Amino acid sequence: MGKIILTGDRPTGRLHVGHYAGSLKRRVELQNSGQYDKVYIMIADAQALTDNAEQPEKVRQNIVEVALDYMSCGLDPEKSVMFIQSMIPELTELSFYYMNLVTVSRLQRNPTVKSEIKMRNFESSIPVGFFTYPISQAADITAFKATTVPVGEDQEPMIEQTREIVRKFNAVYGEVLVEPEILLPDNKACLRLPGIDGKAKMSKSLGNCIYLSDTEEEVRKKVMSMYTDPNHLKVEDPGQIEGNTVFTYLDAFSSDDHFKEYLPDYNNLEELKAHYKRGGLGDVKVKKFLNNVMQEVLSPIRAKRKELERNIPYIYEVLKKGSEEAREAAASTLNEVRKAMKINYFDDKALITEQIEKYR
Ligand code: TRP
């Protein structure tokens, strides 16, 4: 059996460098590796609505933003199927059947759901749709028989929940669904890139993101204002690397070539870190280097985006075509599911004959 990728993002804002380091960059590499029979990239608008039910306009506006971000990073409609979740009604039907295979207490124990409930202050007023989104995510993944789900670390409980649903479904109804594997970034700093303020998560509401579509000047300003070691006051002072956002970003984005190009006094990041820890290296110098690194990473993405922005109808065309293709794949899985669940009444010749016999 072939290898199939499915992954996606909620369209609640433009994508930022956390998305890039945590997943997007990897997706492009996987897409180009030739090792996958299919790559599906989904804009999860229905999931975005589970906690943005009252902001449909926000979700709607961000579909194109996310698609532009995807394609400017190198996701290629010739190689990957990019589509919109709500255009595939089969996913909703699958979710409805999977709901019978999951308990309320299991959902309550899902760590991602737990922390998101806290983050959104839902407490006792949790929308049912939001509460059950791990089930709908299992539908997203299994509808395409995905073997591989490249995502950030925060999505691990979702994939685990999906695997449980697959095992349960296959045990009850027969082997139809495929148990997916999570693919995490192999660079540890990329697992969860902090915001520029040093807070654990980059989030639009905290205003601590560097967006892929930020201008050169916006990126520079953000890098120069980054959280470092608050006790590193004088250049001569020894500095701390742990929890120092600038170094976390360097871990995620810099290479030895960047040193050759922009900071030849050091051969690599280890040497720079050693100097910082010893004392005698100022934050501004490190930040200027990081700015050069980030500009090198982001400028081709920015340029590609500018080009794509001039042809918005093309973006819609890509998503429409992608949604059509994705729908076919999901419909084929749904057919198998219905058959396995014995709810394919009109196609079930044996059942019809059986009923005829019974009343003969
Ligand atoms: N939950 C993911 C996020 O918040 C988006 C998503 C929806 C997804 N369905 C998916 C990711 C299926 C991977 C596979 O970013």
Tab-separated table of N, CA and C and ligand atoms in Angstrom, residues 6-10 19 27 42-44 47 85 112 116 133 136-138 140-141 149-151 154-155 158-159, ligand 1:
chain	number	residue	atom	x	y	z
A	6	LEU	N	-1.711	13.497	4.857
A	6	LEU	CA	-2.754	14.506	5.017
A	6	LEU	C	-2.370	15.399	6.190
A	7	THR	N	-2.468	16.691	5.972
A	7	THR	CA	-2.282	17.617	7.076
A	7	THR	C	-2.988	18.919	6.726
A	8	GLY	N	-3.031	19.840	7.673
A	8	GLY	CA	-3.734	21.090	7.389
A	8	GLY	C	-3.655	22.083	8.516
A	9	ASP	N	-4.334	23.189	8.304
A	9	ASP	CA	-4.314	24.280	9.274
A	9	ASP	C	-5.679	24.930	9.347
A	10	ARG	N	-5.959	25.488	10.520
A	10	ARG	CA	-7.193	26.268	10.640
A	10	ARG	C	-6.975	27.652	10.046
A	19	HIS	N	4.498	28.148	12.197
A	19	HIS	CA	3.918	27.172	11.264
A	19	HIS	C	4.988	26.674	10.300
A	27	ARG	N	6.628	19.867	5.064
A	27	ARG	CA	5.652	19.441	4.063
A	27	ARG	C	6.186	19.607	2.663
A	42	MET	N	-5.032	20.408	3.736
A	42	MET	CA	-6.405	20.851	3.943
A	42	MET	C	-6.487	22.167	4.707
A	43	ILE	N	-7.290	23.065	4.215
A	43	ILE	CA	-7.593	24.288	4.966
A	43	ILE	C	-8.828	23.979	5.808
A	44	ALA	N	-8.613	23.877	7.119
A	44	ALA	CA	-9.624	23.316	8.020
A	44	ALA	C	-10.609	24.395	8.471
A	47	GLN	N	-13.251	23.139	11.039
A	47	GLN	CA	-12.679	23.058	12.392
A	47	GLN	C	-12.466	24.463	12.975
A	85	GLN	N	-11.826	22.125	3.705
A	85	GLN	CA	-12.506	21.073	4.468
A	85	GLN	C	-14.023	21.060	4.252
A	112	THR	N	-4.959	18.257	24.296
A	112	THR	CA	-5.056	19.454	23.451
A	112	THR	C	-6.405	20.139	23.671
A	116	GLU	N	-6.908	23.857	25.205
A	116	GLU	CA	-7.599	24.866	24.393
A	116	GLU	C	-8.839	25.404	25.102
A	133	TYR	N	-14.172	18.106	18.108
A	133	TYR	CA	-13.360	18.283	16.902
A	133	TYR	C	-12.276	17.221	16.731
A	136	SER	N	-13.768	14.845	14.386
A	136	SER	CA	-13.809	15.316	13.007
A	136	SER	C	-12.406	15.304	12.401
A	137	GLN	N	-11.413	15.520	13.241
A	137	GLN	CA	-10.038	15.450	12.726
A	137	GLN	C	-9.678	14.010	12.336
A	138	ALA	N	-10.223	13.053	13.078
A	138	ALA	CA	-10.017	11.646	12.710
A	138	ALA	C	-10.668	11.362	11.355
A	140	ASP	N	-11.031	13.632	8.965
A	140	ASP	CA	-10.152	14.269	7.966
A	140	ASP	C	-9.029	13.320	7.556
A	141	ILE	N	-8.435	12.710	8.546
A	141	ILE	CA	-7.241	11.902	8.297
A	141	ILE	C	-7.611	10.579	7.618
A	149	VAL	N	0.954	11.904	9.002
A	149	VAL	CA	0.416	13.228	9.299
A	149	VAL	C	1.532	14.117	9.858
A	150	PRO	N	2.124	14.956	9.007
A	150	PRO	CA	3.168	15.843	9.508
A	150	PRO	C	2.545	17.061	10.195
A	151	VAL	N	2.744	17.168	11.480
A	151	VAL	CA	2.156	18.269	12.259
A	151	VAL	C	3.104	18.657	13.389
A	154	ASP	N	1.888	19.847	19.262
A	154	ASP	CA	0.601	20.059	19.934
A	154	ASP	C	-0.502	19.168	19.366
A	155	GLN	N	-0.269	18.620	18.166
A	155	GLN	CA	-1.300	17.794	17.539
A	155	GLN	C	-1.180	16.308	17.891
A	158	MET	N	-4.228	14.458	19.038
A	158	MET	CA	-5.236	14.292	17.982
A	158	MET	C	-4.958	13.027	17.177
A	159	ILE	N	-3.683	12.821	16.891
A	159	ILE	CA	-3.324	11.654	16.086
A	159	ILE	C	-3.547	10.384	16.911
B	1	TRP	N1	-5.961	20.791	14.236
B	1	TRP	C1	-5.071	21.319	13.236
B	1	TRP	C2	-4.567	22.677	13.725
B	1	TRP	O1	-5.155	23.256	14.591
B	1	TRP	C3	-5.716	21.473	11.876
B	1	TRP	C4	-6.225	20.183	11.329
B	1	TRP	C5	-7.538	19.856	11.087
B	1	TRP	C6	-5.460	19.040	10.950
B	1	TRP	N2	-7.622	18.615	10.604
B	1	TRP	C7	-6.376	18.082	10.498
B	1	TRP	C8	-4.094	18.758	10.967
B	1	TRP	C9	-5.955	16.810	10.066
B	1	TRP	C10	-3.683	17.499	10.537
B	1	TRP	C11	-4.609	16.531	10.107
B	1	TRP	O2	-3.597	23.164	13.205
